[in-house]
XYZ file of C-alpha atoms in Angstrom:
672
model
C -12.988 13.516 14.834
C -12.311 13.080 18.546
C -10.482 10.001 19.659
C -11.700 7.995 22.634
C -8.650 7.551 24.901
C -9.966 4.304 26.291
C -10.028 2.672 22.870
C -6.377 3.700 22.273
C -5.488 2.371 25.736
C -7.173 -1.006 24.703
C -5.040 -1.073 21.555
C -1.880 -0.612 23.728
C -3.059 -3.261 26.084
C -3.969 -5.675 23.193
C -0.526 -5.471 21.696
C 1.008 -6.577 24.992
C 1.309 -3.299 26.854
C 3.802 -0.489 26.582
C 6.526 -2.797 27.823
C 5.978 -5.073 24.724
C 6.401 -2.150 22.317
C 10.031 -1.802 21.124
C 9.251 0.838 18.454
C 6.182 2.190 16.873
C 5.354 4.426 13.974
C 2.451 5.015 11.618
C 1.733 5.595 7.866
C -1.359 7.053 6.268
C -3.570 4.060 7.162
C -2.047 2.030 10.026
C 0.004 1.796 13.114
C 3.319 -0.133 12.684
C 4.766 -1.897 15.684
C 7.983 -3.758 16.321
C 7.104 -5.872 19.296
C 9.239 -7.705 21.536
C 6.858 -10.732 21.707
C 4.047 -10.990 19.117
C 2.523 -13.937 20.892
C 1.384 -11.585 23.592
C -0.994 -9.885 21.121
C -4.732 -10.231 21.963
C -6.279 -10.328 18.498
C -9.803 -10.768 19.786
C -9.624 -7.533 21.768
C -8.213 -5.799 18.678
C -11.178 -7.101 16.561
C -13.636 -5.804 19.066
C -12.132 -2.239 19.108
C -14.164 0.126 17.096
C -11.016 2.097 16.025
C -9.402 -1.035 14.413
C -10.228 -1.935 10.894
C -7.922 -4.774 10.616
C -4.643 -6.427 11.799
C -1.826 -8.506 10.384
C 1.921 -9.322 10.812
C 4.359 -8.681 7.984
C 8.111 -8.821 7.724
C 8.604 -8.580 11.488
C 6.036 -5.690 11.946
C 2.623 -5.997 13.523
C 0.391 -3.659 11.789
C -3.031 -2.415 13.048
C -5.181 -0.791 10.390
C -6.939 2.419 11.708
C -7.645 4.331 8.532
C -6.756 7.666 7.007
C -7.444 10.793 8.995
C -7.454 9.027 12.310
C -4.264 6.993 12.488
C -2.183 10.133 13.176
C -4.451 11.085 16.132
C -4.411 7.554 17.536
C -0.504 7.518 17.254
C -0.392 10.901 19.008
C -2.608 9.653 21.820
C -0.777 6.376 22.072
C 2.571 8.126 22.506
C 1.093 10.167 25.244
C -0.294 7.110 26.972
C 2.925 5.014 26.751
C 5.379 7.854 27.162
C 7.437 6.191 24.383
C 9.510 8.003 21.777
C 8.368 8.639 18.331
C 9.966 6.425 15.838
C 10.511 6.793 12.012
C 9.365 4.072 9.555
C 13.096 3.280 9.116
C 13.495 2.807 12.817
C 10.711 0.299 13.117
C 11.861 -1.394 9.855
C 15.319 -1.747 11.257
C 14.101 -3.150 14.672
C 11.671 -5.533 12.861
C 14.490 -6.728 10.612
C 16.518 -7.789 13.630
C 13.748 -10.069 14.663
C 13.931 -12.035 11.471
C 16.171 -15.145 11.620
C 19.340 -15.284 9.562
C 17.730 -17.160 6.735
C 14.911 -14.596 6.411
C 17.405 -11.690 6.491
C 19.550 -13.360 3.866
C 16.482 -14.050 1.604
C 15.297 -10.426 1.985
C 18.877 -9.112 1.255
C 19.091 -11.187 -2.023
C 15.601 -9.914 -2.926
C 16.481 -6.353 -2.409
C 19.663 -6.783 -4.595
C 18.198 -8.729 -7.524
C 14.691 -7.231 -7.894
C 16.004 -3.850 -9.051
C 18.117 -5.390 -11.683
C 15.446 -7.922 -12.802
C 14.095 -5.681 -15.559
C 17.385 -5.594 -17.289
C 17.890 -9.462 -16.979
C 14.369 -10.130 -18.293
C 14.809 -7.868 -21.246
C 18.071 -9.584 -22.065
C 16.202 -12.920 -21.820
C 13.548 -11.801 -24.279
C 16.092 -10.536 -26.788
C 18.091 -13.704 -26.495
C 14.830 -15.527 -27.170
C 14.349 -13.672 -30.471
C 17.991 -14.435 -31.326
C 17.275 -18.153 -30.553
C 14.451 -18.153 -32.992
C 16.673 -16.623 -35.767
C 19.664 -18.768 -35.164
C 18.295 -22.047 -33.792
C 18.659 -24.929 -36.187
C 15.538 -27.002 -37.025
C 12.892 -24.508 -36.028
C 11.811 -23.550 -39.546
C 14.045 -25.734 -41.691
C 15.442 -29.288 -41.184
C 18.943 -29.014 -39.800
C 19.274 -25.432 -40.646
C 18.558 -22.052 -38.926
C 16.730 -19.175 -40.370
C 19.956 -17.226 -40.810
C 21.588 -20.137 -42.573
C 18.839 -20.136 -45.189
C 18.419 -16.391 -45.364
C 21.935 -14.936 -44.790
C 20.748 -11.406 -45.019
C 19.255 -11.785 -41.528
C 22.606 -12.933 -39.941
C 23.851 -9.555 -39.034
C 20.475 -8.504 -37.633
C 20.758 -11.491 -35.274
C 24.290 -10.618 -34.422
C 23.191 -7.172 -33.359
C 20.262 -8.437 -31.340
C 22.669 -10.996 -29.652
C 25.077 -8.226 -28.716
C 22.358 -6.098 -27.185
C 20.896 -9.083 -25.336
C 24.078 -10.486 -24.045
C 25.362 -7.149 -22.632
C 23.369 -7.554 -19.374
C 24.977 -10.964 -18.699
C 28.379 -10.011 -19.926
C 28.466 -7.089 -17.415
C 26.400 -8.736 -14.825
C 28.868 -8.092 -11.969
C 28.409 -4.415 -12.724
C 24.648 -4.604 -12.269
C 24.938 -6.719 -9.124
C 27.729 -4.369 -7.859
C 25.384 -1.421 -8.172
C 22.408 -3.036 -6.485
C 24.413 -4.669 -3.794
C 26.482 -1.689 -2.767
C 23.356 0.415 -2.683
C 21.629 -2.270 -0.494
C 24.725 -2.344 1.960
C 24.750 1.413 2.227
C 27.631 2.437 0.078
C 27.957 4.535 -3.051
C 26.176 2.783 -6.064
C 28.646 4.299 -8.552
C 31.630 2.558 -6.724
C 29.606 -0.622 -6.972
C 29.344 -0.241 -10.835
C 33.099 0.515 -11.075
C 33.818 -2.600 -8.841
C 31.682 -4.860 -11.155
C 33.487 -3.485 -14.224
C 36.846 -4.110 -12.649
C 35.940 -7.898 -12.255
C 35.197 -8.197 -15.930
C 37.964 -5.937 -17.370
C 38.878 -6.937 -20.967
C 42.554 -7.577 -19.797
C 41.414 -10.509 -17.743
C 40.839 -14.022 -19.016
C 37.064 -14.419 -19.422
C 35.460 -16.828 -16.879
C 33.742 -18.415 -19.902
C 37.127 -19.457 -21.315
C 38.612 -20.512 -17.945
C 37.897 -24.228 -18.267
C 39.507 -24.574 -21.661
C 42.532 -22.505 -20.492
C 43.000 -24.790 -17.422
C 42.913 -27.913 -19.748
C 45.450 -26.282 -21.979
C 47.618 -24.933 -19.240
C 47.274 -21.320 -20.501
C 45.787 -19.543 -17.660
C 47.462 -16.171 -17.273
C 48.761 -15.154 -13.871
C 50.167 -12.052 -11.941
C 53.334 -12.591 -10.101
C 53.412 -10.552 -6.819
C 56.938 -11.132 -5.362
C 56.516 -14.870 -6.064
C 52.752 -15.072 -5.288
C 51.005 -16.429 -8.397
C 47.381 -15.018 -8.824
C 45.288 -16.166 -11.640
C 44.406 -13.236 -13.984
C 40.863 -14.195 -14.529
C 37.480 -12.279 -14.783
C 34.229 -13.169 -13.126
C 31.719 -12.925 -16.047
C 28.370 -14.534 -15.045
C 29.449 -14.942 -11.506
C 27.390 -13.827 -8.471
C 29.175 -14.681 -5.192
C 32.516 -12.897 -6.031
C 30.823 -9.515 -6.496
C 28.271 -9.974 -3.754
C 31.013 -10.504 -1.160
C 33.323 -7.776 -2.748
C 30.329 -5.285 -2.801
C 29.592 -5.921 0.981
C 33.341 -5.227 1.812
C 33.427 -2.210 -0.309
C 30.265 -0.628 1.185
C 31.371 -1.228 4.822
C 34.827 0.108 4.020
C 33.445 3.264 2.521
C 31.109 3.833 5.444
C 34.048 3.349 7.840
C 36.236 5.761 5.924
C 33.591 8.395 5.527
C 33.132 8.628 9.254
C 36.793 9.204 9.825
C 38.309 11.150 6.906
C 38.023 14.844 6.940
C 35.576 16.391 4.459
C 38.370 18.397 2.772
C 40.260 15.259 1.569
C 37.390 12.731 1.284
C 37.417 12.907 -2.545
C 41.132 12.129 -2.691
C 41.055 9.330 -0.073
C 37.800 7.502 0.386
C 36.799 6.296 -3.163
C 40.627 5.575 -4.266
C 41.498 3.653 -1.029
C 38.252 1.805 -0.928
C 38.425 0.596 -4.634
C 42.062 -0.219 -4.339
C 41.856 -2.468 -1.241
C 38.580 -4.006 -2.336
C 39.841 -4.615 -5.827
C 43.185 -6.134 -4.581
C 41.258 -8.569 -2.184
C 38.705 -9.478 -4.841
C 41.484 -10.688 -7.074
C 43.617 -12.359 -4.476
C 41.276 -13.831 -1.799
C 37.555 -13.125 -2.401
C 37.355 -13.992 -5.932
C 39.309 -17.285 -5.863
C 37.519 -18.531 -2.738
C 33.937 -17.560 -3.738
C 34.626 -18.731 -7.405
C 35.513 -22.214 -5.976
C 32.491 -22.138 -3.616
C 30.161 -21.125 -6.607
C 31.628 -23.882 -8.714
C 31.148 -26.465 -5.979
C 27.416 -25.403 -5.550
C 26.851 -25.526 -9.257
C 28.490 -28.948 -9.546
C 26.288 -30.221 -6.660
C 23.128 -28.962 -8.365
C 24.283 -30.476 -11.654
C 25.006 -33.835 -9.931
C 21.583 -33.870 -8.431
C 20.005 -32.862 -11.662
C 21.897 -35.603 -13.535
C 21.460 -38.400 -11.003
C 17.888 -37.695 -9.638
C 16.222 -35.615 -12.379
C 12.702 -36.806 -11.780
C 12.872 -36.304 -7.994
C 14.345 -32.752 -8.514
C 11.628 -31.862 -10.943
C 8.953 -33.171 -8.662
C 10.144 -31.233 -5.701
C 11.104 -27.900 -7.287
C 8.249 -27.933 -9.794
C 5.701 -28.809 -7.182
C 6.917 -26.501 -4.358
C 7.862 -23.428 -6.386
C 4.450 -21.779 -5.679
C 5.172 -22.195 -1.941
C 8.484 -20.454 -2.432
C 6.501 -17.488 -3.955
C 4.301 -17.208 -0.853
C 7.377 -17.172 1.453
C 9.375 -14.873 -0.791
C 12.173 -17.486 -1.024
C 11.725 -17.641 -4.841
C 13.990 -14.511 -5.090
C 16.795 -16.547 -3.746
C 16.790 -18.857 -6.760
C 17.376 -15.868 -9.104
C 20.988 -15.870 -8.021
C 21.147 -19.661 -8.549
C 19.661 -19.256 -12.151
C 22.053 -16.442 -13.054
C 25.026 -18.528 -11.651
C 23.922 -21.600 -13.775
C 23.470 -19.481 -16.875
C 26.868 -17.900 -16.410
C 28.882 -21.079 -15.616
C 26.968 -23.745 -17.610
C 25.293 -21.743 -20.368
C 21.768 -22.642 -19.275
C 19.523 -23.228 -16.229
C 17.148 -26.196 -15.629
C 15.281 -24.346 -12.843
C 13.728 -21.470 -14.716
C 11.617 -23.612 -17.040
C 9.914 -25.065 -14.091
C 9.147 -21.637 -12.758
C 7.470 -20.750 -16.093
C 5.270 -23.865 -15.873
C 4.432 -23.130 -12.207
C 3.091 -19.654 -13.296
C 0.976 -21.267 -15.887
C -0.336 -24.035 -13.525
C -1.562 -21.431 -10.926
C -3.140 -19.292 -13.691
C -5.021 -22.398 -15.009
C -6.255 -23.197 -11.442
C -7.432 -19.674 -10.948
C -9.108 -19.648 -14.455
C -10.950 -22.859 -13.430
C -12.490 -21.004 -10.463
C -14.503 -18.964 -13.057
C -16.559 -22.239 -13.544
C -16.787 -22.874 -9.858
C -17.468 -19.564 -8.100
C -20.902 -18.113 -8.109
C -20.026 -14.571 -6.980
C -19.611 -12.448 -10.119
C -16.978 -10.226 -8.511
C -14.760 -13.120 -7.578
C -15.249 -14.743 -11.015
C -13.888 -11.583 -12.601
C -10.920 -11.505 -10.253
C -10.324 -15.191 -11.168
C -10.282 -14.262 -14.937
C -7.963 -11.204 -14.648
C -5.625 -12.878 -12.162
C -5.224 -15.891 -14.360
C -4.266 -13.857 -17.454
C -1.654 -12.156 -15.248
C -0.286 -15.596 -14.248
C -0.195 -16.701 -17.762
C 2.029 -13.761 -18.487
C 4.352 -14.581 -15.605
C 2.925 -12.563 -12.642
C 1.378 -15.065 -10.208
C 0.760 -13.067 -7.062
C -2.838 -11.845 -7.964
C -3.784 -15.471 -8.789
C -2.121 -17.081 -5.807
C -3.044 -14.503 -3.160
C -6.282 -13.185 -4.627
C -7.953 -16.566 -5.487
C -5.947 -19.797 -5.094
C -4.817 -19.451 -1.447
C -8.237 -18.177 -0.455
C -9.918 -21.376 -1.557
C -6.849 -23.704 -0.980
C -7.796 -26.517 -3.304
C -6.976 -24.671 -6.636
C -3.465 -23.802 -5.148
C -2.852 -27.464 -4.263
C -4.002 -28.690 -7.763
C -1.828 -26.031 -9.286
C 1.222 -27.449 -7.459
C 0.260 -31.002 -8.608
C 0.145 -29.998 -12.216
C 3.382 -28.071 -11.867
C 5.079 -31.136 -10.196
C 4.067 -33.448 -13.047
C 5.373 -30.835 -15.581
C 8.620 -30.446 -13.625
C 9.294 -34.167 -13.832
C 8.751 -34.143 -17.607
C 11.073 -31.184 -18.146
C 13.960 -32.580 -15.988
C 13.623 -36.054 -17.529
C 14.113 -34.473 -20.957
C 16.873 -32.005 -20.006
C 14.851 -28.877 -20.848
C 16.959 -25.762 -20.023
C 16.603 -21.978 -20.541
C 19.401 -19.889 -22.060
C 18.340 -16.921 -19.937
C 15.761 -15.612 -17.481
C 12.905 -14.114 -19.408
C 9.225 -13.501 -18.878
C 7.626 -16.374 -17.070
C 4.391 -18.004 -18.122
C 3.489 -18.787 -21.651
C 5.899 -16.293 -23.263
C 8.596 -18.347 -21.412
C 9.111 -20.626 -24.307
C 11.298 -17.853 -25.985
C 14.011 -18.450 -23.358
C 14.034 -22.256 -23.866
C 16.593 -23.845 -26.133
C 14.765 -24.232 -29.330
C 15.385 -27.903 -29.728
C 13.444 -28.420 -26.566
C 10.310 -26.516 -27.517
C 8.315 -29.521 -28.277
C 8.796 -31.103 -24.706
C 8.165 -27.648 -23.152
C 4.902 -27.266 -25.082
C 3.770 -30.704 -23.805
C 4.616 -29.636 -20.338
C 2.740 -26.415 -20.917
C -0.319 -28.442 -22.025
C -0.079 -30.565 -18.760
C -0.062 -27.601 -16.413
C -2.917 -26.035 -18.355
C -5.124 -29.069 -18.384
C -4.432 -30.899 -15.049
C -5.021 -28.000 -12.635
C -7.974 -26.781 -14.494
C -9.704 -30.208 -14.599
C -9.107 -31.064 -11.040
C -10.130 -27.704 -9.750
C -13.378 -27.770 -11.722
C -14.333 -31.315 -10.687
C -13.463 -30.864 -7.024
C -14.937 -27.386 -6.846
C -18.315 -28.328 -8.336
C -18.420 -31.444 -6.094
C -17.807 -29.172 -3.166
C -20.491 -26.735 -4.162
C -23.035 -29.691 -4.675
C -22.133 -30.879 -1.120
C -22.642 -27.392 0.307
C -25.927 -27.098 -1.532
C -27.313 -30.422 -0.026
C -26.157 -29.232 3.439
C -28.009 -25.833 2.982
C -31.216 -27.442 1.783
C -31.303 -29.421 5.062
C -30.816 -26.277 7.207
C -33.349 -23.501 8.155
C -31.948 -20.042 7.233
C -32.747 -17.755 10.170
C -30.843 -14.602 9.054
C -30.899 -13.032 5.633
C -27.627 -12.741 3.884
C -25.927 -9.518 2.806
C -26.944 -8.719 -0.779
C -24.316 -8.439 -3.480
C -25.400 -7.708 -6.960
C -23.760 -6.963 -10.368
C -25.401 -5.023 -13.180
C -25.185 -5.993 -16.865
C -22.680 -3.101 -17.345
C -20.167 -4.921 -15.057
C -20.677 -2.713 -11.977
C -20.461 -4.486 -8.689
C -22.605 -3.307 -5.700
C -21.905 -4.212 -2.072
C -24.241 -3.231 0.645
C -22.630 -1.553 3.657
C -22.937 -3.096 7.149
C -25.676 -0.943 8.515
C -28.769 -1.621 10.697
C -31.721 -0.535 8.585
C -33.700 0.313 11.602
C -31.104 2.898 12.635
C -30.386 4.554 9.365
C -30.285 8.320 8.983
C -33.192 9.250 6.784
C -31.949 12.789 5.706
C -29.948 12.962 2.526
C -26.513 14.590 2.581
C -26.787 18.281 1.758
C -24.508 20.179 -0.664
C -25.608 23.817 -0.183
C -29.411 23.750 -0.659
C -29.316 20.601 -2.922
C -29.792 17.056 -1.574
C -27.174 14.602 -2.833
C -28.100 10.853 -2.974
C -25.229 9.602 -5.021
C -21.797 10.719 -5.828
C -19.824 9.426 -8.868
C -16.130 9.443 -8.350
C -14.134 9.735 -11.554
C -10.771 7.986 -12.132
C -7.979 10.085 -10.756
C -5.535 8.257 -12.902
C -5.297 6.812 -16.372
C -4.765 2.988 -16.538
C -6.591 -0.240 -15.636
C -9.143 -0.203 -12.838
C -9.208 -3.486 -10.835
C -10.818 -4.824 -7.748
C -9.270 -4.231 -4.355
C -8.493 -7.947 -3.998
C -5.644 -7.524 -6.482
C -3.809 -5.069 -4.249
C -0.848 -6.819 -2.726
C -1.432 -5.541 0.786
C -3.988 -7.141 3.264
C -5.105 -3.885 4.487
C -6.483 -2.816 1.177
C -7.207 -6.343 -0.399
C -9.353 -7.325 2.595
C -11.163 -4.056 2.657
C -9.989 -3.512 6.193
C -10.199 0.367 5.579
C -13.267 0.408 3.442
C -14.731 -0.174 -0.030
C -12.979 1.082 -3.090
C -11.159 0.313 -6.309
C -7.465 0.208 -7.407
C -5.905 1.530 -10.621
C -2.790 0.101 -12.329
C -1.531 3.437 -13.674
C -0.173 3.851 -17.188
C 0.930 7.347 -16.535
C 2.315 9.416 -13.693
C -0.266 12.011 -12.940
C -3.083 12.019 -10.257
C -5.926 14.516 -10.635
C -8.946 15.463 -8.457
C -11.850 13.107 -9.286
C -14.350 15.741 -8.202
C -14.693 19.181 -6.810
C -13.254 18.920 -3.330
C -11.352 20.427 -0.422
C -7.908 18.864 0.332
C -8.486 17.387 3.768
C -5.110 15.908 4.350
C -1.838 15.625 2.528
C 0.516 12.985 3.687
C 3.946 14.084 4.589
C 5.657 11.636 2.317
C 3.592 12.952 -0.572
C 2.419 9.590 -1.753
C -1.277 9.970 -0.647
C -3.916 12.591 -0.203
C -7.393 12.745 1.283
C -10.093 14.737 -0.448
C -13.405 15.813 1.065
C -16.585 16.409 -0.985
C -18.918 19.226 -0.116
C -21.286 16.518 1.245
C -18.640 15.653 3.817
C -17.590 12.308 2.170
C -13.885 11.726 2.244
C -11.775 9.727 -0.285
C -8.275 8.482 0.167
C -5.969 8.210 -2.932
C -2.882 6.155 -2.049
C -0.122 5.959 -4.852
C 1.657 2.596 -4.741
C 2.141 0.125 -1.927
C 4.623 0.634 0.908
C 5.731 3.872 -0.978
C 5.771 5.705 2.365
C 9.221 4.212 2.676
C 10.464 6.472 -0.032
C 10.039 9.515 2.257
C 8.684 11.676 -0.564
C 11.342 10.681 -3.112
C 9.852 10.476 -6.533
C 6.679 12.326 -5.553
C 5.767 16.014 -6.252
C 2.617 17.247 -4.506
C 0.851 20.245 -6.124
C -1.692 20.942 -3.462
C -1.907 21.678 0.269
C -4.245 20.787 3.014
C -7.189 23.108 3.149
C -6.970 24.060 -0.512
C -10.047 23.768 -2.776
C -9.596 21.985 -6.076
C -11.756 21.505 -9.141
C -12.388 18.070 -10.928
C -9.414 17.378 -13.196
C -7.074 19.631 -11.259
C -3.580 18.196 -10.817
C -3.024 16.869 -7.388
C 0.449 15.092 -7.596
C 2.926 13.540 -9.835
C 5.115 10.523 -9.313
C 8.278 9.176 -10.835
C 7.476 5.674 -12.007
C 11.165 4.668 -12.260
C 11.889 5.678 -8.686
C 8.987 3.594 -7.318
C 9.763 0.632 -9.664
C 13.475 0.610 -8.951
C 12.709 0.576 -5.158
C 10.668 -2.618 -5.862
C 7.212 -1.090 -4.770
C 4.062 -1.826 -6.680
C 2.511 1.120 -8.401
C -1.103 -0.016 -8.071
C -3.093 2.794 -6.575
C -6.046 2.175 -4.301
C -8.932 4.808 -4.112
C -10.778 4.178 -0.886
C -14.001 5.300 0.808
C -12.782 4.980 4.357
C -15.083 3.130 6.843
C -16.882 4.967 9.596
C -18.524 7.570 7.388
C -22.196 7.352 8.491
C -23.534 8.983 5.318
C -22.536 6.040 3.056
C -25.288 3.544 2.070
C -23.305 1.490 -0.331
C -20.543 1.680 -2.943
C -20.524 0.452 -6.471
C -17.202 -0.364 -8.312
C -16.463 -0.270 -11.969
C -13.405 -1.969 -13.380
C -11.677 -1.750 -16.847
C -9.607 0.611 -18.856
C -10.032 4.305 -17.552
C -8.839 7.690 -18.466
C -8.325 10.269 -15.715
C -11.574 12.350 -14.985
C -13.393 10.694 -17.936
C -14.534 7.445 -16.479
C -16.357 6.826 -13.235
C -14.809 4.036 -11.112
C -16.905 4.509 -7.864
C -20.503 5.412 -7.282
C -21.159 6.182 -3.587
C -24.942 5.934 -2.621
C -25.586 8.162 0.355
C -28.245 7.556 3.045
C -31.601 9.370 2.740
């Protein structure tokens, strides 16, 4: 398709001109800009541009959605117009990152470090919850635990406890791996650094307080310099600072040491210097800072429990929106390591449930069946600890359910803090969160759970229905001059949405496949998993349908197959997406994961090439789930019918469990 140069010039002008573009790149669907001043962007001009499907700003990047098959041509034309240099996605990300303030950069850094190790910590939390059930007194028997009454279970509980506590015992090794990797060093050296800080020869940090009281803290004597010989189990700051130093020192030496002796010099020198500084300066200083922070939190918690619960419980959902909730992972881990429990995490669990309850209530308020389905599925997700679909897909969109969720969570937070409810570990949020709570506080936690289930639900239903009645009264007093776009849903659960087309200008001839007229095209599922609506995709370009109608699949496997006989129109260089073209001319985009373009092909294996003809069910590409998940990217895979295809009349979407090439997920009705 030819590109109108004037439209590209309008895009450049709308983003503030070439002098406002610091760096620019593109992915399979959108242009990505790092701009000097985003306030210069003319959003109205972009909205009026036929090439532009959508626009938004995220993490310092201004993104203009063009759509697959066109974005690369638009980018090429833009480079010719501006005379600028081509930039990689990493270049733009680096420039955009510099525009974030120090707090935003710190939050993102902590997020990048803790998200990869979260599965190990959550698994440990769940196992510790099982151990709590077995060993907690008073759960099943008065004053006694299950293992007290049935001693045969004692060793099983001991094994479970050993497995569960390993992640926390060697937490510095996990943090060392993730932190050094994030700072650009060798992850293996990060693991070794973390293990050094918890070496068995050192006094365990858990026994440090008793040793101080008894005057038995062991020391090293370096020519008269007394250094405490202690480990840093359960500590966060010492290993974070040490990991940063190690990574920067390794990078420094790698640039200056000859390749022939790198193996003998870089790693040994880096570990020796970093380890020495960790025990002599970094460890003692950061250990004191961490203890001071912990003591401050404990003081606030002890002195102003209700206020703390009201603020943290009520505002946690806002932290999720800003991404700042990742910062508190480090605080939770620090509290667990130094105090044996955290009072913050139980409020997180209740906040998840509160937002899920508010989303569930919208099922009784909303009239559109598609949105009611989204409310139901996203609420279940929130009840199980993942709130983003409920918050971004439903609650924020209508505002009042989000607010009522925060109110319910604030009330629950006050109850928990007033009754000293704490968690022994970080586990799965939402309803299963009770497993991480100290068993003697389950009763209070369940009361809090009832509050966050009932309060947001009732308030949302009452306010929502009152709002609808008011709108109905207003509508009855107005004359409707324009017909509304029709949306219907069949009894089978298929949602149909009418495309934005002038009926007086529609093409009457059906699309042709050979000598046969094709009026509908059923697109099978290219992956096995759970088909969901696009609104659940955590990316505005897809969720707001800026590129077109479609569906998304939460994959349970790692294989993508052709959903129909097709020609491969385009293979994305980073191997995470492919565009197929049906014989009718209809194009379909399959995009594995969100922001997976940043992996530069790592974890993806493409089995087809552009121009190749494929049969339905033929293997297109494979992906490594672990690589994508470890990088912190969602696996959810959108299947899109890109806008701008004149042959499309409307698209029907089917959701639910699907098996690749056995279930239809899209039915495309063609004009004619």
